[in-house]
Amino acid sequence: MPVFAYRGLAPNGRTINGVIDADSPRNARGKLRELGIFPTELSPEQVATKKPAMQRWLPTFGRRIPATELSLLTRQLSALLGAGVQLVD
């Protein structure tokens, strides 16, 4: 269902901004009026699409891990092992 960004006036005269799901701009205006909001601006909102996990991960592949991060990892792993947490079931 498309998403519409709106700006409108509440019954008390305050300006309200938000988004609403509706099939068409006409339905979006109708839904807003049912909520007591008088729409002054209405535009289709672009829905962000997520990249697949592999595409997010690939750019970082092969980069060196900073020494401070590696040191922190080993200290935290040591604390977990010292507390009795098993690495392998």
XYZ file of N, CA and C in Angstrom:
267
model
N 0.857 -1.176 0.000
C 0.000 0.000 0.000
C 0.900 1.235 0.000
N 0.637 2.190 -0.869
C 1.450 3.409 -0.919
C 1.376 4.217 0.379
N 2.426 4.964 0.604
C 2.519 5.827 1.782
C 2.557 7.269 1.300
N 1.818 8.130 1.986
C 1.762 9.548 1.629
C 2.214 10.397 2.810
N 3.072 11.373 2.515
C 3.465 12.352 3.523
C 2.463 13.491 3.461
N 2.087 13.996 4.633
C 1.098 15.072 4.643
C 1.478 16.168 5.623
N 0.921 17.325 5.377
C 0.952 18.456 6.305
C -0.486 18.917 6.376
N -0.968 19.148 7.574
C -2.363 19.531 7.712
C -2.612 20.324 8.974
N -3.862 20.726 9.134
C -4.264 21.502 10.303
C -5.158 20.656 11.195
N -4.828 20.644 12.473
C -5.640 19.943 13.465
C -6.833 20.825 13.818
N -7.852 20.256 14.478
C -9.019 21.060 14.861
C -8.670 22.283 15.716
N -7.573 22.197 16.485
C -7.177 23.340 17.320
C -6.340 24.364 16.559
N -6.091 24.118 15.249
C -5.355 25.072 14.424
C -3.869 24.805 14.322
N -3.380 23.809 15.045
C -1.960 23.467 14.992
C -1.614 22.782 13.681
N -0.400 23.005 13.193
C 0.082 22.323 11.994
C 0.625 20.954 12.389
N 0.229 19.946 11.619
C 0.651 18.574 11.895
C 1.325 18.015 10.651
N 2.448 17.308 10.836
C 3.142 16.608 9.754
C 3.111 15.125 10.064
N 3.066 14.297 9.023
C 3.100 12.860 9.247
C 3.006 12.087 7.960
N 2.827 10.777 8.107
C 2.644 9.891 6.958
C 1.415 9.030 7.200
N 0.772 8.609 6.115
C -0.428 7.793 6.206
C -0.440 6.790 5.055
N -0.911 5.575 5.342
C -1.063 4.542 4.313
C -2.428 4.685 3.660
N -2.447 4.687 2.342
C -3.713 4.766 1.604
C -3.490 4.278 0.180
N -4.577 3.856 -0.470
C -4.488 3.363 -1.845
C -4.241 4.477 -2.858
N -4.753 5.672 -2.566
C -4.630 6.786 -3.503
C -4.599 8.091 -2.709
N -4.207 9.189 -3.359
C -4.228 10.477 -2.665
C -5.630 10.832 -2.169
N -6.633 10.477 -2.948
C -8.012 10.777 -2.547
C -8.379 10.029 -1.259
N -8.012 8.737 -1.182
C -8.274 7.970 0.035
C -7.484 8.515 1.223
N -6.254 8.977 0.960
C -5.435 9.545 2.031
C -6.104 10.790 2.606
N -6.613 11.664 1.725
C -7.313 12.863 2.211
C -8.539 12.481 3.034
N -9.281 11.462 2.561
C -10.468 11.013 3.291
C -10.123 10.481 4.668
N -9.048 9.691 4.752
C -8.627 9.156 6.051
C -8.216 10.278 6.999
N -7.513 11.275 6.453
C -7.085 12.397 7.293
C -8.287 13.180 7.809
N -9.274 13.400 6.961
C -10.479 14.124 7.395
C -11.217 13.345 8.478
N -11.244 12.000 8.351
C -11.869 11.176 9.386
C -11.154 11.332 10.727
N -9.848 11.586 10.671
C -9.071 11.799 11.893
C -9.184 13.233 12.407
N -9.909 14.072 11.691
C -10.080 15.460 12.098
C -8.962 16.368 11.639
N -8.194 15.920 10.653
C -7.075 16.710 10.133
C -7.458 17.231 8.756
N -7.299 18.541 8.550
C -7.564 19.144 7.249
C -6.245 19.188 6.484
N -6.067 18.332 5.457
C -4.783 18.274 4.752
C -4.537 19.514 3.893
N -3.351 20.097 4.039
C -2.964 21.244 3.216
C -1.941 20.840 2.156
N -1.134 19.817 2.433
C -0.164 19.289 1.465
C -0.187 17.772 1.549
N -0.066 17.116 0.399
C -0.052 15.659 0.350
C 0.841 15.231 -0.804
N 1.814 14.376 -0.520
C 2.713 13.909 -1.579
C 3.097 12.456 -1.327
N 3.332 11.695 -2.405
C 3.747 10.302 -2.232
C 5.109 10.232 -1.559
N 5.247 9.321 -0.638
C 6.495 9.138 0.103
C 7.262 7.979 -0.515
N 8.559 8.164 -0.701
C 9.391 7.086 -1.222
C 9.738 6.147 -0.078
N 9.440 4.868 -0.257
C 9.750 3.870 0.760
C 11.156 3.360 0.494
N 12.002 3.418 1.518
C 13.376 2.966 1.367
C 13.415 1.444 1.263
N 14.204 0.963 0.329
C 14.365 -0.479 0.197
C 15.694 -0.874 0.816
N 15.687 -1.984 1.510
C 16.910 -2.461 2.139
C 17.742 -3.236 1.132
N 19.043 -3.084 1.242
C 19.947 -3.860 0.411
C 20.067 -5.253 1.028
N 20.311 -6.258 0.214
C 20.561 -7.586 0.766
C 21.784 -7.553 1.682
N 21.814 -8.441 2.650
C 22.891 -8.459 3.641
C 24.262 -8.571 2.988
N 24.361 -9.352 1.940
C 25.653 -9.546 1.286
C 26.172 -8.236 0.697
N 25.308 -7.413 0.132
C 25.738 -6.139 -0.441
C 26.168 -5.164 0.645
N 25.561 -5.237 1.824
C 25.974 -4.360 2.919
C 27.314 -4.800 3.491
N 27.583 -6.100 3.464
C 28.770 -6.651 4.087
C 29.998 -6.591 3.187
N 29.819 -6.767 1.876
C 30.949 -6.858 0.956
C 31.900 -5.665 0.983
N 31.433 -4.416 1.055
C 32.389 -3.305 1.044
C 33.365 -3.326 2.218
N 33.013 -3.984 3.326
C 33.897 -4.015 4.489
C 34.819 -5.223 4.473
N 34.617 -6.153 3.560
C 35.424 -7.365 3.494
C 36.856 -7.015 3.120
N 37.801 -7.592 3.853
C 39.203 -7.399 3.527
C 39.859 -6.213 4.219
N 39.101 -5.411 4.912
C 39.710 -4.285 5.632
C 40.351 -4.793 6.914
N 41.423 -4.157 7.321
C 42.108 -4.549 8.556
C 41.287 -4.141 9.763
N 41.343 -4.970 10.793
C 40.685 -4.651 12.055
C 41.682 -3.853 12.883
N 41.295 -2.681 13.372
C 42.221 -1.882 14.176
C 42.659 -2.642 15.435
N 43.883 -2.386 15.886
C 44.433 -3.072 17.057
C 43.576 -2.841 18.295
N 43.001 -1.646 18.435
C 42.171 -1.371 19.617
C 40.922 -2.245 19.618
N 40.327 -2.459 18.436
C 39.139 -3.313 18.337
C 39.494 -4.766 18.636
N 40.636 -5.220 18.127
C 41.075 -6.587 18.360
C 41.378 -6.817 19.836
N 41.995 -5.844 20.471
C 42.290 -5.926 21.902
C 41.004 -5.998 22.719
N 40.027 -5.173 22.374
C 38.747 -5.181 23.075
C 38.046 -6.523 22.903
N 38.069 -7.060 21.697
C 37.442 -8.354 21.431
C 38.066 -9.453 22.282
N 39.395 -9.491 22.344
C 40.045 -10.554 23.114
C 39.783 -10.408 24.608
N 39.731 -9.185 25.119
C 39.410 -8.993 26.543
C 37.994 -9.444 26.851
N 37.046 -9.107 25.985
C 35.660 -9.515 26.213
C 35.504 -11.028 26.091
N 36.188 -11.632 25.136
C 36.143 -13.082 24.984
C 36.751 -13.768 26.202
N 37.841 -13.222 26.719
C 38.469 -13.761 27.921
C 37.523 -13.698 29.114
N 36.799 -12.590 29.247
C 35.847 -12.450 30.353
C 34.720 -13.470 30.234
N 34.224 -13.689 29.024
C 33.160 -14.673 28.818
C 33.643 -16.085 29.133
N 34.841 -16.432 28.657
C 35.378 -17.761 28.932
C 35.648 -17.947 30.418
N 36.131 -16.898 31.077
C 36.370 -16.951 32.520
C 35.091 -17.131 33.314
N 33.976 -16.659 32.773
C 32.679 -16.786 33.447
C 32.031 -18.141 33.174
N 32.668 -18.959 32.333
C 32.140 -20.293 32.084
C 31.286 -20.427 30.840
N 31.222 -19.408 30.016
C 30.452 -19.493 28.775
C 31.243 -20.341 27.783
N 30.608 -21.340 27.182
C 31.284 -22.223 26.237
C 31.250 -21.628 24.831
N 32.341 -21.823 24.106
C 32.384 -21.359 22.724
C 31.617 -22.289 21.798
N 31.731 -23.584 22.021
C 31.100 -24.582 21.159
C 30.208 -25.461 22.017
N 29.008 -25.740 21.518
C 28.103 -26.629 22.256
C 28.498 -28.064 22.089
